[in-house]
Structure formats: structure tokens, C-alpha cells
Coordinates of C-alpha atoms and ligand atoms in Angstrom, one line a residue:
M1 CA 29.0 15.8 122.0
T2 CA 32.5 15.3 120.5
V3 CA 33.3 12.2 118.4
W4 CA 36.9 11.2 118.2
L5 CA 37.4 9.2 115.0
L6 CA 40.5 7.3 113.9
G7 CA 42.0 7.4 110.4
D8 CA 40.3 4.1 109.5
Q9 CA 36.8 5.3 110.6
L10 CA 36.2 7.8 107.8
N11 CA 32.5 7.4 107.2
P12 CA 30.0 10.2 107.5
T13 CA 27.1 7.8 108.4
I14 CA 28.6 6.1 111.5
T15 CA 26.1 6.0 114.3
P16 CA 27.7 8.5 116.8
L17 CA 27.8 11.2 114.2
E18 CA 24.0 11.3 114.1
S19 CA 23.9 13.0 117.5
A20 CA 27.3 14.9 117.4
D21 CA 28.1 18.4 116.3
H22 CA 31.9 18.3 116.9
V23 CA 34.5 15.8 115.6
L24 CA 38.1 15.3 116.6
L25 CA 40.6 13.9 114.1
I26 CA 44.3 13.5 114.9
E27 CA 47.0 13.0 112.3
A28 CA 49.8 11.5 114.4
H29 CA 53.1 11.7 112.5
A30 CA 55.4 9.7 114.8
F31 CA 52.8 6.8 114.9
A32 CA 53.5 6.5 111.1
E33 CA 57.1 5.8 111.9
R34 CA 56.4 2.8 114.1
H35 CA 56.5 0.6 111.0
R36 CA 58.2 1.9 107.9
Y37 CA 54.8 2.1 106.1
H38 CA 54.7 2.3 102.3
P39 CA 54.6 5.9 101.2
Q40 CA 51.4 5.3 99.3
K41 CA 49.8 4.0 102.4
L42 CA 50.7 7.1 104.4
T43 CA 49.6 9.3 101.6
L44 CA 46.3 7.4 101.4
V45 CA 45.5 7.7 105.1
F46 CA 46.5 11.3 105.7
S47 CA 44.9 12.5 102.4
A48 CA 41.7 10.6 103.2
M49 CA 41.6 12.1 106.7
R50 CA 42.0 15.6 105.4
H51 CA 39.4 15.1 102.7
F52 CA 37.0 13.7 105.4
R53 CA 37.7 16.7 107.6
D54 CA 36.5 19.0 104.7
E55 CA 33.5 16.8 103.9
L56 CA 32.4 16.9 107.6
R57 CA 32.8 20.7 107.6
D58 CA 30.7 20.9 104.5
R59 CA 28.1 18.9 106.2
G60 CA 28.0 21.4 109.1
Y61 CA 30.2 19.7 111.7
E62 CA 32.8 21.6 113.7
V63 CA 36.0 19.7 113.2
T64 CA 39.1 19.9 115.3
Y65 CA 41.9 18.5 113.1
L66 CA 45.2 18.2 114.9
R67 CA 48.5 17.4 113.4
A68 CA 50.9 16.2 116.1
E69 CA 53.7 13.8 116.7
T70 CA 51.6 11.5 118.9
F71 CA 48.0 11.1 120.1
G72 CA 49.2 12.2 123.5
D73 CA 50.6 15.5 122.2
A74 CA 47.4 16.2 120.3
L75 CA 45.2 15.3 123.3
D76 CA 47.3 17.7 125.5
R77 CA 46.3 20.5 123.1
Y78 CA 42.7 19.3 122.8
F79 CA 42.1 19.1 126.6
E80 CA 43.8 22.4 127.2
A81 CA 41.1 24.0 125.0
N82 CA 38.3 21.6 126.2
P83 CA 39.0 20.7 129.8
G84 CA 37.1 17.6 131.1
D85 CA 35.5 16.8 127.8
N86 CA 33.6 13.5 127.3
L87 CA 34.7 12.0 124.0
V88 CA 32.8 9.2 122.2
G89 CA 34.5 6.9 119.8
L90 CA 34.1 3.6 117.9
H91 CA 35.9 0.5 119.1
S92 CA 39.0 -0.1 117.1
P93 CA 39.5 -3.6 115.6
S94 CA 43.2 -3.5 116.5
H95 CA 44.3 -5.2 119.7
G96 CA 45.0 -2.9 122.6
A97 CA 44.0 0.3 120.8
D98 CA 40.9 0.9 122.8
D99 CA 42.7 0.7 126.2
R100 CA 45.6 2.9 125.0
R101 CA 43.2 5.6 123.9
R102 CA 41.1 5.4 127.0
R103 CA 44.3 5.7 129.2
L104 CA 45.5 8.7 127.2
V105 CA 42.2 10.5 127.6
E106 CA 41.8 9.7 131.3
A107 CA 45.3 10.9 132.0
R108 CA 44.1 14.3 130.8
D109 CA 41.0 14.2 133.0
G110 CA 38.6 13.5 130.2
T111 CA 36.5 10.4 129.5
L112 CA 36.2 8.2 126.4
T113 CA 33.1 6.2 125.7
L114 CA 33.5 3.6 123.0
V115 CA 30.6 2.1 121.1
E116 CA 30.2 -0.7 118.6
N117 CA 32.1 -0.2 115.4
D118 CA 29.4 -0.3 112.8
L119 CA 31.8 -0.3 109.9
F120 CA 31.6 -4.1 110.0
V121 CA 28.7 -6.3 108.9
T122 CA 28.6 -8.3 112.1
T123 CA 29.0 -7.5 115.8
R124 CA 31.3 -9.0 118.3
E125 CA 28.3 -10.3 120.3
A126 CA 27.0 -12.0 117.2
F127 CA 30.3 -13.8 116.5
D128 CA 30.7 -14.9 120.2
A129 CA 27.1 -16.1 120.3
W130 CA 27.8 -18.3 117.3
A131 CA 31.4 -19.4 118.2
G132 CA 31.0 -19.7 122.0
E133 CA 32.7 -17.5 124.5
P134 CA 36.4 -16.6 123.7
D135 CA 37.7 -18.5 126.8
D136 CA 35.9 -21.7 125.8
E137 CA 38.8 -23.5 124.1
S138 CA 36.8 -26.6 123.5
R139 CA 35.0 -24.9 120.6
T140 CA 36.6 -25.0 117.2
F141 CA 35.2 -23.2 114.2
R142 CA 35.9 -22.6 110.6
Q143 CA 35.2 -19.8 108.1
E144 CA 32.8 -21.9 106.0
G145 CA 30.4 -22.4 109.0
W146 CA 30.6 -18.7 109.9
Y147 CA 30.0 -17.7 106.3
R148 CA 26.8 -19.8 106.1
H149 CA 25.7 -18.5 109.4
V150 CA 26.0 -14.9 108.2
R151 CA 24.2 -15.6 105.0
R152 CA 21.3 -17.2 106.9
E153 CA 21.2 -14.3 109.5
T154 CA 21.4 -11.5 106.9
G155 CA 19.5 -13.1 104.1
I156 CA 22.3 -12.2 101.7
L157 CA 22.0 -14.4 98.6
M158 CA 19.4 -16.6 100.3
D159 CA 16.2 -17.9 98.8
D160 CA 13.6 -19.1 101.3
G161 CA 16.2 -20.4 103.7
D162 CA 18.4 -22.0 101.0
P163 CA 21.4 -20.5 99.3
V164 CA 20.6 -18.9 96.0
G165 CA 21.3 -21.3 93.1
G166 CA 21.2 -24.3 95.5
E167 CA 25.0 -24.2 96.5
W168 CA 26.8 -22.3 99.2
N169 CA 29.9 -22.1 97.1
Y170 CA 30.7 -22.0 93.3
D171 CA 34.5 -22.3 93.5
D172 CA 34.6 -25.1 91.0
Q173 CA 33.9 -22.4 88.4
N174 CA 36.4 -20.0 89.9
R175 CA 39.8 -21.6 89.0
E176 CA 40.3 -20.5 85.4
T177 CA 43.2 -18.7 83.8
P178 CA 42.3 -16.1 81.2
P179 CA 43.0 -16.9 77.5
P180 CA 46.2 -15.4 76.1
E181 CA 44.3 -12.6 74.2
W182 CA 42.5 -11.5 77.4
S183 CA 43.4 -8.2 79.0
A184 CA 42.0 -6.9 82.3
P185 CA 39.5 -3.9 82.3
E186 CA 41.4 -0.7 82.8
V187 CA 41.9 0.2 86.5
P188 CA 40.2 3.5 87.5
R189 CA 42.8 6.1 88.4
F190 CA 42.1 8.8 90.9
E191 CA 44.5 11.6 90.1
P192 CA 45.9 13.4 93.1
D193 CA 44.3 16.7 93.8
G194 CA 45.9 19.6 95.7
I195 CA 45.4 18.0 99.1
T196 CA 46.9 14.7 98.0
E197 CA 49.8 16.4 96.4
E198 CA 50.5 18.3 99.6
V199 CA 50.4 15.1 101.6
Q200 CA 52.6 13.4 99.0
A201 CA 55.2 16.1 99.4
F202 CA 55.0 15.9 103.2
V203 CA 55.4 12.1 103.1
A204 CA 58.3 12.2 100.7
D205 CA 60.1 14.6 102.9
R206 CA 59.4 13.2 106.4
Y207 CA 59.4 9.4 105.6
D208 CA 62.0 9.4 102.9
D209 CA 63.6 6.1 104.1
H210 CA 60.3 4.1 103.8
W211 CA 60.2 1.2 101.4
G212 CA 58.0 1.5 98.3
D213 CA 57.5 3.8 95.3
P214 CA 55.8 7.1 96.3
E215 CA 54.8 7.7 92.7
G216 CA 51.9 6.2 90.7
F217 CA 49.3 6.7 93.4
V218 CA 45.9 5.3 92.2
W219 CA 43.9 4.9 95.3
P220 CA 40.5 6.6 96.1
V221 CA 40.8 9.1 98.9
T222 CA 37.2 10.3 99.3
R223 CA 33.9 8.5 99.7
A224 CA 32.8 9.8 96.3
E225 CA 35.9 8.4 94.7
A226 CA 35.5 5.1 96.5
R227 CA 31.8 4.9 95.3
H228 CA 33.1 5.4 91.8
A229 CA 35.6 2.6 92.3
L230 CA 32.9 0.3 93.5
E231 CA 30.6 1.2 90.6
H232 CA 33.5 0.6 88.2
F233 CA 34.2 -2.8 89.7
V234 CA 30.6 -3.9 89.6
S235 CA 30.1 -2.8 86.0
A236 CA 33.5 -3.6 84.5
R237 CA 35.2 -6.3 86.6
L238 CA 32.8 -8.2 88.7
S239 CA 31.5 -10.5 86.0
E240 CA 34.9 -12.0 85.5
F241 CA 36.0 -11.7 89.1
G242 CA 35.0 -15.2 90.0
A243 CA 36.5 -17.1 87.1
Y244 CA 39.9 -15.4 87.3
Q245 CA 40.2 -14.7 91.0
D246 CA 43.0 -17.3 91.5
A247 CA 44.9 -16.5 88.3
L248 CA 48.4 -14.9 88.2
L249 CA 49.6 -13.1 85.1
D250 CA 53.0 -11.6 84.1
D251 CA 51.5 -8.5 82.7
E252 CA 48.5 -7.9 84.9
W253 CA 48.7 -6.7 88.5
A254 CA 45.0 -6.3 89.1
L255 CA 43.2 -8.8 86.9
S256 CA 39.5 -8.6 87.8
H257 CA 40.0 -8.0 91.5
S258 CA 38.0 -5.2 93.1
L259 CA 40.9 -3.2 94.5
L260 CA 38.5 -2.0 97.2
S261 CA 40.2 -3.3 100.3
A262 CA 42.0 0.0 101.1
A263 CA 38.7 2.0 100.8
I264 CA 36.8 -0.5 102.9
N265 CA 39.4 -0.7 105.6
L266 CA 39.5 3.1 105.8
G267 CA 35.7 3.2 106.3
L268 CA 35.2 5.1 103.0
L269 CA 33.0 2.2 101.9
R270 CA 30.8 0.1 104.1
P271 CA 31.3 -3.7 103.5
R272 CA 27.5 -4.1 103.5
E273 CA 27.1 -1.6 100.7
V274 CA 29.8 -3.3 98.7
V275 CA 28.0 -6.7 99.1
D276 CA 24.7 -5.2 98.2
A277 CA 26.1 -3.7 95.0
A278 CA 27.4 -7.1 94.0
V279 CA 24.1 -8.8 94.8
D280 CA 22.2 -6.2 92.9
A281 CA 24.4 -6.9 89.8
Y282 CA 23.5 -10.6 90.1
E283 CA 19.8 -9.9 90.5
S284 CA 19.7 -7.5 87.5
G285 CA 21.5 -10.2 85.4
S286 CA 24.8 -8.2 84.9
A287 CA 27.1 -10.6 86.8
P288 CA 27.0 -14.4 87.2
L289 CA 26.4 -16.1 90.5
N290 CA 29.9 -17.7 90.7
S291 CA 31.5 -14.2 90.7
V292 CA 29.0 -12.6 93.0
E293 CA 28.9 -15.5 95.5
G294 CA 32.7 -15.6 95.5
F295 CA 33.0 -11.9 96.1
V296 CA 30.3 -11.9 98.9
R297 CA 32.2 -14.7 100.6
Q298 CA 35.4 -12.7 100.6
I299 CA 33.7 -9.9 102.5
V300 CA 31.1 -11.4 104.8
G301 CA 32.9 -14.7 105.1
W302 CA 36.7 -14.1 105.2
R303 CA 36.9 -10.4 106.1
E304 CA 34.5 -10.6 109.1
F305 CA 35.9 -14.0 110.2
M306 CA 39.5 -12.6 110.2
R307 CA 38.4 -9.6 112.3
H308 CA 36.7 -11.8 115.0
V309 CA 39.4 -14.5 115.0
Y310 CA 42.1 -11.8 115.5
R311 CA 40.1 -10.3 118.4
R312 CA 39.8 -13.6 120.1
S313 CA 43.3 -14.8 119.5
M314 CA 45.3 -11.8 120.4
P315 CA 47.8 -11.1 121.9
D316 CA 49.1 -14.7 121.3
L317 CA 48.4 -14.7 117.5
A318 CA 51.0 -11.9 116.8
T319 CA 53.8 -14.1 118.0
A320 CA 52.4 -17.5 117.2
N321 CA 55.0 -19.8 115.6
Q322 CA 53.9 -23.4 116.0
L323 CA 56.4 -24.5 113.4
D324 CA 59.3 -22.7 115.1
Q325 CA 60.3 -21.0 111.9
T326 CA 63.2 -18.6 112.5
E327 CA 64.7 -17.5 109.1
S328 CA 64.8 -13.9 108.1
L329 CA 63.3 -12.7 104.9
P330 CA 65.7 -12.9 102.0
P331 CA 66.7 -9.7 100.3
A332 CA 64.5 -10.5 97.3
Y333 CA 61.5 -9.3 99.4
W334 CA 63.0 -5.9 99.5
N335 CA 64.6 -5.5 96.0
G336 CA 62.6 -8.0 93.9
D337 CA 66.0 -9.1 92.6
T338 CA 65.4 -12.7 91.9
D339 CA 65.2 -14.9 88.7
M340 CA 62.0 -16.4 90.2
Q341 CA 59.5 -14.8 87.9
C342 CA 56.5 -15.2 90.2
L343 CA 58.3 -13.8 93.3
S344 CA 59.9 -11.0 91.4
K345 CA 56.6 -9.8 89.9
A346 CA 54.7 -10.0 93.2
V347 CA 57.4 -8.0 95.0
E348 CA 57.4 -5.5 92.2
H349 CA 53.6 -5.0 92.5
V350 CA 53.9 -4.4 96.3
H351 CA 56.8 -2.0 95.8
D352 CA 55.1 0.0 93.0
R353 CA 51.6 0.2 94.4
G354 CA 51.4 -1.2 97.9
Y355 CA 49.2 -3.9 96.5
A356 CA 49.3 -7.5 95.3
H357 CA 46.2 -9.5 94.8
H358 CA 45.1 -12.4 97.1
I359 CA 46.8 -15.2 95.3
E360 CA 50.1 -13.4 95.0
R361 CA 49.9 -12.7 98.7
L362 CA 49.0 -16.3 99.7
M363 CA 50.4 -18.6 97.1
V364 CA 53.6 -16.6 96.2
L365 CA 54.7 -14.2 98.9
S366 CA 53.6 -16.1 102.0
N367 CA 53.9 -19.5 100.5
F368 CA 57.6 -18.9 99.6
A369 CA 58.3 -17.5 103.1
L370 CA 56.5 -20.5 104.7
L371 CA 58.6 -23.0 102.7
Y372 CA 61.8 -21.1 103.3
G373 CA 61.1 -21.0 107.0
V374 CA 60.6 -17.3 107.7
D375 CA 59.6 -16.2 111.2
P376 CA 55.8 -15.4 110.9
A377 CA 56.2 -12.2 112.9
E378 CA 58.9 -10.9 110.5
L379 CA 56.7 -11.7 107.6
N380 CA 53.8 -10.0 109.3
E381 CA 55.9 -6.9 109.7
W382 CA 56.8 -7.0 105.9
F383 CA 53.2 -7.2 104.9
H384 CA 52.2 -4.6 107.5
L385 CA 54.5 -2.0 106.1
G386 CA 54.2 -3.0 102.4
F387 CA 50.5 -2.8 101.7
V388 CA 48.1 0.1 101.4
D389 CA 45.3 -1.9 103.0
A390 CA 47.4 -3.3 105.9
Y391 CA 46.1 -2.9 109.5
H392 CA 47.2 -5.1 112.3
W393 CA 43.8 -6.7 112.8
V394 CA 43.6 -7.9 109.2
T395 CA 47.2 -8.5 108.3
T396 CA 48.0 -10.6 111.4
P397 CA 45.4 -13.3 110.9
N398 CA 46.1 -13.5 107.2
V399 CA 49.9 -13.6 107.5
V400 CA 50.5 -15.4 110.8
G401 CA 47.5 -17.6 110.7
M402 CA 46.6 -18.3 107.1
G403 CA 49.9 -17.7 105.3
S404 CA 52.5 -18.9 107.8
F405 CA 50.5 -21.5 109.7
G406 CA 52.0 -20.0 112.9
S407 CA 48.7 -21.0 114.5
D408 CA 46.0 -23.5 113.5
V409 CA 43.3 -21.1 114.4
L410 CA 42.4 -20.4 110.8
S411 CA 43.1 -23.6 109.0
S412 CA 43.9 -27.2 109.8
K413 CA 46.8 -27.4 107.4
P414 CA 49.3 -25.0 105.9
Y415 CA 48.8 -23.3 102.6
A416 CA 52.0 -24.9 101.2
S417 CA 52.4 -25.7 97.6
S418 CA 55.1 -26.5 95.1
A419 CA 55.5 -25.0 91.6
N420 CA 52.6 -27.1 90.4
Y421 CA 50.0 -24.7 91.7
I422 CA 51.7 -21.6 90.3
D423 CA 52.2 -23.2 87.0
K424 CA 48.6 -24.2 86.7
M425 CA 47.3 -20.8 87.7
S426 CA 49.8 -18.5 85.9
D427 CA 51.9 -17.8 82.9
H428 CA 55.0 -17.0 85.1
C429 CA 56.7 -20.3 84.7
A430 CA 56.9 -20.0 80.9
S431 CA 59.4 -17.1 81.1
C432 CA 61.2 -18.3 84.3
P433 CA 64.7 -19.7 84.1
Y434 CA 63.9 -22.1 86.8
A435 CA 62.6 -25.5 85.8
K436 CA 59.0 -25.9 87.1
S437 CA 59.2 -29.7 86.9
K438 CA 62.5 -30.2 88.6
T439 CA 62.9 -30.6 92.4
T440 CA 66.7 -31.2 92.6
G441 CA 69.8 -30.3 90.7
E442 CA 70.6 -27.3 88.6
N443 CA 67.8 -24.9 87.8
A444 CA 65.3 -26.8 89.9
C445 CA 62.5 -24.4 90.9
P446 CA 63.0 -23.3 94.5
F447 CA 59.2 -23.8 95.2
N448 CA 59.7 -27.6 94.5
T449 CA 62.9 -28.1 96.5
L450 CA 61.7 -26.1 99.5
Y451 CA 58.3 -27.7 99.4
W452 CA 59.7 -31.1 100.1
D453 CA 62.2 -29.8 102.5
F454 CA 59.4 -28.0 104.4
L455 CA 57.4 -31.2 104.7
K456 CA 60.4 -33.1 105.9
R457 CA 61.5 -30.5 108.4
N458 CA 58.1 -30.2 109.9
E459 CA 57.1 -33.8 109.8
E460 CA 56.7 -34.2 113.5
T461 CA 54.1 -31.4 113.7
L462 CA 52.4 -31.8 110.3
R463 CA 52.1 -35.6 109.6
G464 CA 49.3 -36.1 112.0
T465 CA 47.6 -32.8 111.2
G466 CA 44.2 -32.9 109.5
R467 CA 44.3 -33.4 105.7
M468 CA 48.1 -33.9 105.4
G469 CA 47.9 -37.6 104.8
L470 CA 48.1 -37.4 101.0
M471 CA 51.2 -35.2 101.1
Y472 CA 52.9 -37.5 103.6
S473 CA 52.1 -40.5 101.4
H474 CA 54.3 -38.8 98.7
V475 CA 57.0 -38.0 101.3
D476 CA 57.1 -41.7 102.2
R477 CA 57.7 -42.7 98.6
K478 CA 61.0 -40.8 98.4
D479 CA 64.2 -42.7 99.1
D480 CA 67.3 -41.6 100.9
E481 CA 69.1 -40.6 97.7
E482 CA 66.3 -38.3 96.8
W483 CA 66.2 -36.7 100.2
D484 CA 70.0 -36.2 100.0
A485 CA 69.6 -34.4 96.7
I486 CA 66.7 -32.3 98.0
Q487 CA 68.8 -31.4 101.1
E488 CA 71.8 -30.4 99.0
R489 CA 69.7 -28.2 96.6
A490 CA 67.8 -26.6 99.6
T491 CA 71.1 -25.7 101.3
E492 CA 72.4 -24.2 98.0
L493 CA 69.1 -22.2 97.5
R494 CA 69.2 -20.9 101.0
E495 CA 72.8 -19.7 100.6
R496 CA 71.9 -18.0 97.3
A497 CA 68.8 -16.5 98.8
V498 CA 70.8 -14.9 101.7
E499 CA 73.4 -13.6 99.2
G500 CA 70.6 -12.1 97.1
E501 CA 71.2 -14.4 94.2
L502 CA 68.1 -16.4 94.1
Ligands
FAD1 P1 39.3 -8.8 96.2 O1 40.0 -10.0 95.7 O2 38.5 -8.1 95.2 O3 38.4 -9.3 97.4 C1 37.2 -8.5 97.8 C2 37.4 -8.1 99.2 O4 37.3 -9.2 100.1 C3 38.6 -7.4 99.6 O5 38.6 -6.0 99.2 C4 38.7 -7.6 101.1 O6 37.9 -6.5 101.7 C5 37.9 -8.9 101.3 N1 38.8 -10.0 101.6 C6 39.1 -11.0 100.8 N2 39.9 -11.9 101.4 C7 40.1 -11.4 102.6 C8 40.9 -11.9 103.7 N3 41.5 -13.1 103.7 N4 40.9 -11.1 104.8 C9 40.3 -10.0 104.9 N5 39.6 -9.5 103.9 C10 39.5 -10.2 102.8 N6 43.5 -7.8 103.3 C11 43.5 -6.6 103.8 O7 42.5 -5.9 103.7 N7 44.7 -6.1 104.5 C12 45.8 -6.8 104.6 O8 46.8 -6.4 105.2 C13 45.8 -8.2 104.0 N8 46.9 -8.9 104.1 C14 46.9 -10.2 103.6 C15 48.1 -11.0 103.7 C16 48.1 -12.3 103.3 C17 49.3 -13.1 103.4 C18 46.9 -12.8 102.7 C19 46.9 -14.2 102.1 C20 45.8 -12.0 102.5 C21 45.8 -10.7 103.0 N9 44.6 -9.9 102.9 C22 44.6 -8.6 103.4 C23 43.4 -10.4 102.3 C24 43.2 -10.2 100.8 O9 44.3 -10.7 100.1 C25 43.0 -8.7 100.4 O10 41.9 -8.2 101.2 C26 42.8 -8.5 99.0 O11 43.8 -9.1 98.2 C27 42.6 -7.1 98.7 O12 42.5 -6.8 97.3 P2 41.1 -6.6 96.6 O13 40.4 -5.5 97.3 O14 41.3 -6.4 95.1 O15 40.3 -7.9 96.9

């Protein structure tokens, strides 16, 4: 039996491999041009695939590894050598990918049988049984309910039917900013070996117009390296993960975040083993419950939820735009050239490593785009090409749903905030020329002006939306003079943003 695995299914313990002796892997080079992916993302995927090929061969599998322009070109070659072959694969979480692959194989007189993708903790059937059938639009559901359901079903952090410690959630302990003398534990670096260097040279040559720094590659490309990254996280970073997970610092790009998303999304790590490692740390007393619960929630709550919501909401989710936002991203998203310290740092992090942590993504990069009025699909494209962990199934619900409020499928209100939040959680505002407490006039922080402008512009849609009452009670307190000043400053900021002078 031949198993055709994709570049994000790189795990030697996936079920179909148990009964297979032959594996097909295709490195499709034109596919990598569909979006101008970050050079480090392309290096990561191609290098991880080549390392996986070698690992499978060491384990005794016969591996056909094809480098081609497209899947179609590679399959032409494959079926010429193996006419009528029956391939087995894992379902892809990305919309339409299964049908496309099946059509490509059938057009060459082969067959493709797809089985459950066991690189997730939960199955599609389990989610649909909990949430109701996808076409039942009367059902609404939220991540918190799903998270509790998964905890109960799996027994993760459960104690005789109750959540360990008595609470489902310890976020009230997870909103600290580190003291000034704190520095983050060193990030493990995985120095490029010969294979990675070869891929880096290929990527630099072929994709030389892609945005992002090709140098400074730190990501694990093998399962062994990914396991090392996990162990390092659990022993060095997990204990402070919870407390500092929402913080933003000028001189820290990683804080105590796990930096594991790229390895998990490639299949190098199973989400369940990552969760188990964190829970073991709690049980052995080396990490506190607020950190471990917070981390577990990200994986079995948010990550699994995003995957299922995406599956059920596509294709509409990709173009959802309930606020009718139509602006283009300002040039600062490409050159980081802005006096706004928070935005400039976040863009720099993405450019340099293809990574920014969750709060930079949500409360800086997508919050600013939301307030500014950027088309969610354009923002989605920026995230998709900018990040090493980006795949359509995970980027789209996070960017279009959570970050842009293009649809209310993920939250009942937008994640919109003024400078207040960033000031509370970061040290950025202290060195920023913009005045964090001003909304109008010279030097007023763009987050403030655009926040009120956003609420006003979207009043018709948002005023009646769940949990927006408090915000609109503040809107109602502003008089015409204040609104005129906000309007004037917003217009000026927009002009400057377009000119690249924000
Ligand atoms: P940690 O902070 O250490 O979190 C642990 C793990 O939890 C992550 O590795 C990830 O596997 C999982 N996780 C946490 N939150 C989410 C979430 N909302 N959705 C899915 N998984 C989650 N994640 C991606 O993997 N790919 C993306 O393209 C992506 N784009 C995002 C875009 C926006 C606008 C936002 C708000 C979030 C996005 N996320 C994405 C989710 C999250 O920000 C990243 O998974 C996380 O920052 C990765 O860094 P980390 O591994 O250090 O995570």
C-alpha cells in the first residue's frame, strides 16, 4: 500500500503508515508561489519534508520523493511508473484540498482513499455530534463550551468529573507583565544542517521576491528537534507561560510562549503529546496550574475549535466581511516603517522570523487593521504569507473570524481596543512618540482615534451586538465637537498611513 502524505503530515506514527511499505511525498514548487510565503516558511516545509523522507527510509519504508512544479506534474510521473495505483492519504484540514487531490489522482486512472487525520486531538464526527450537524444553523456554539466538552471527554486536567483545581479557567492569574529586570529564557536554536542549507539556497534563488528575512532560521525541522523544543518549553518556559502570555515587550519577541505552532502544524509534534507533556509538568510540581491550564486550553480548546469552525464555515468564511471593510493594508505592514512602536515591533518580528506571538497578532496586528478598516481577506493573505505556522485552515478563522470580525462565527463582538490595552500589557508606549492618552489632535495615538472612529462607523451593525453596550454608552457621551475632532484626526492618520508616514 502507498501512502501519499502532504507537507503538513510529517509524523511517522500516523495510522496508515502502520500497514504501508511505500510513501509518496511531493515537493510542489509552483504551489509555493501561490502566496508569496515567507522564505523561512518555505525553508521549514521543504527541509522538514526532506528530513522526513530520510527518517522514513531509515525506518525501512520505500519513499518516492518527487520535486515538481505542481502535484499534477508529479502525479504524471508517479502513475507512469505505478499505473492504476491505489493511494491512501489523510484528510487535509484545508478546504477543497481533498477534492482537488482526488480529482488529480482519478484523472490519472488511480484512486485515492482518504482516512481521518489523526494529527488532531478530536475527530470531525466528535465535533459535529457536540455542535449539531453543519447545516443546522439554529445551533450556536462557543469555544468555552467546546473546551469543557473536550476536557470531560478526554479526562485532560479532570479530577473525578470536575476540573482540576476546581476552575475551568485561571485567566485572572494570566494577565501580568514581567518586572523590568525579567528576561525571557533563551530560545532554543536549531542550526541549519546540510539539508536545510541546501533548501535555503534553493528558496533564496527561486523565491527571491518573497517578503521576509531568509536569514536567522531557528525552527525545528525534524521530529527529534521538535521534541527537544517541546522539552525545552516545558522545563524552561511553561512555568511562566500563563502569567506573561498576554504581555508585549520591546526587547522580547518570544517571552514565554512555546514557539511550537509551526512544529505542531507540520505534524512533527502531535497536539496530544504536547498537552500530555504540559500536564505531566503540573502533576510533577514543576509548572503551576494557571500556566498549564492556559496552555492546554490553547491547544485542545482554541486550536481544535478553529479547525472545526473553519471546516463548517468554508467557503463563506474566506470572504466574510460583515462590517464591509474595504481599505488596503498600509505600507507599514510591509516595511515596518512607522513611529507606532507596537506596530513597528510586531511587523519587525514577522519579517525577521515569520513569527509574532498571539497578543501581537490579535491586539496589535489585527486590531490595528480592524480599526483602520482593512478588508479581512487582504489581511488574511498578509498573515498567510507572513507566518511560518500559517495554513489556510488555521489562519482564516483566526484572521477573518477572530481578528477582523468578518463573521460572528467565533465571537459575539470584535476584538477592538484602544491604546489602553496595549499600554497596560506592554512597555511599548513608554518609548513611543504617540501620546497613549490622547484621542485627538497632534500626537494622539492612532489606536485611540481609530478605535472611536471604528465604533462610530460600524454603529449600525455593532450597537445591538452582544456585549457592546458598555462601549456604546461611552460613544453616547461624546458630543459633536469631539466627534468632529476624532473625524479630523482619523482622516489625517489615514492619509499619513497611505503615504507611509504613520
Ligand atoms: P503559544 O502561545 O505557546 O500557544 C500554544 C499553542 O496553542 C500554539 O502553538 C498553537 O498550536 C495553539 N493555539 C493557540 N491559540 C490558537 C488559535 N487561536 N488558533 C490555533 N491554535 C492556537 N496559529 C497558527 O498556528 N497559524 C496561524 O496562521 C495563526 N494565525 C493567527 C492569526 C491571528 C490574527 C491570530 C489572533 C492568531 C493566529 N494564530 C495562528 C493562533 C496563535 O496566535 C498562534 O498559534 C500562536 O501565536 C503560535 O505561537 P506559539 O506556538 O508560541 O503559541
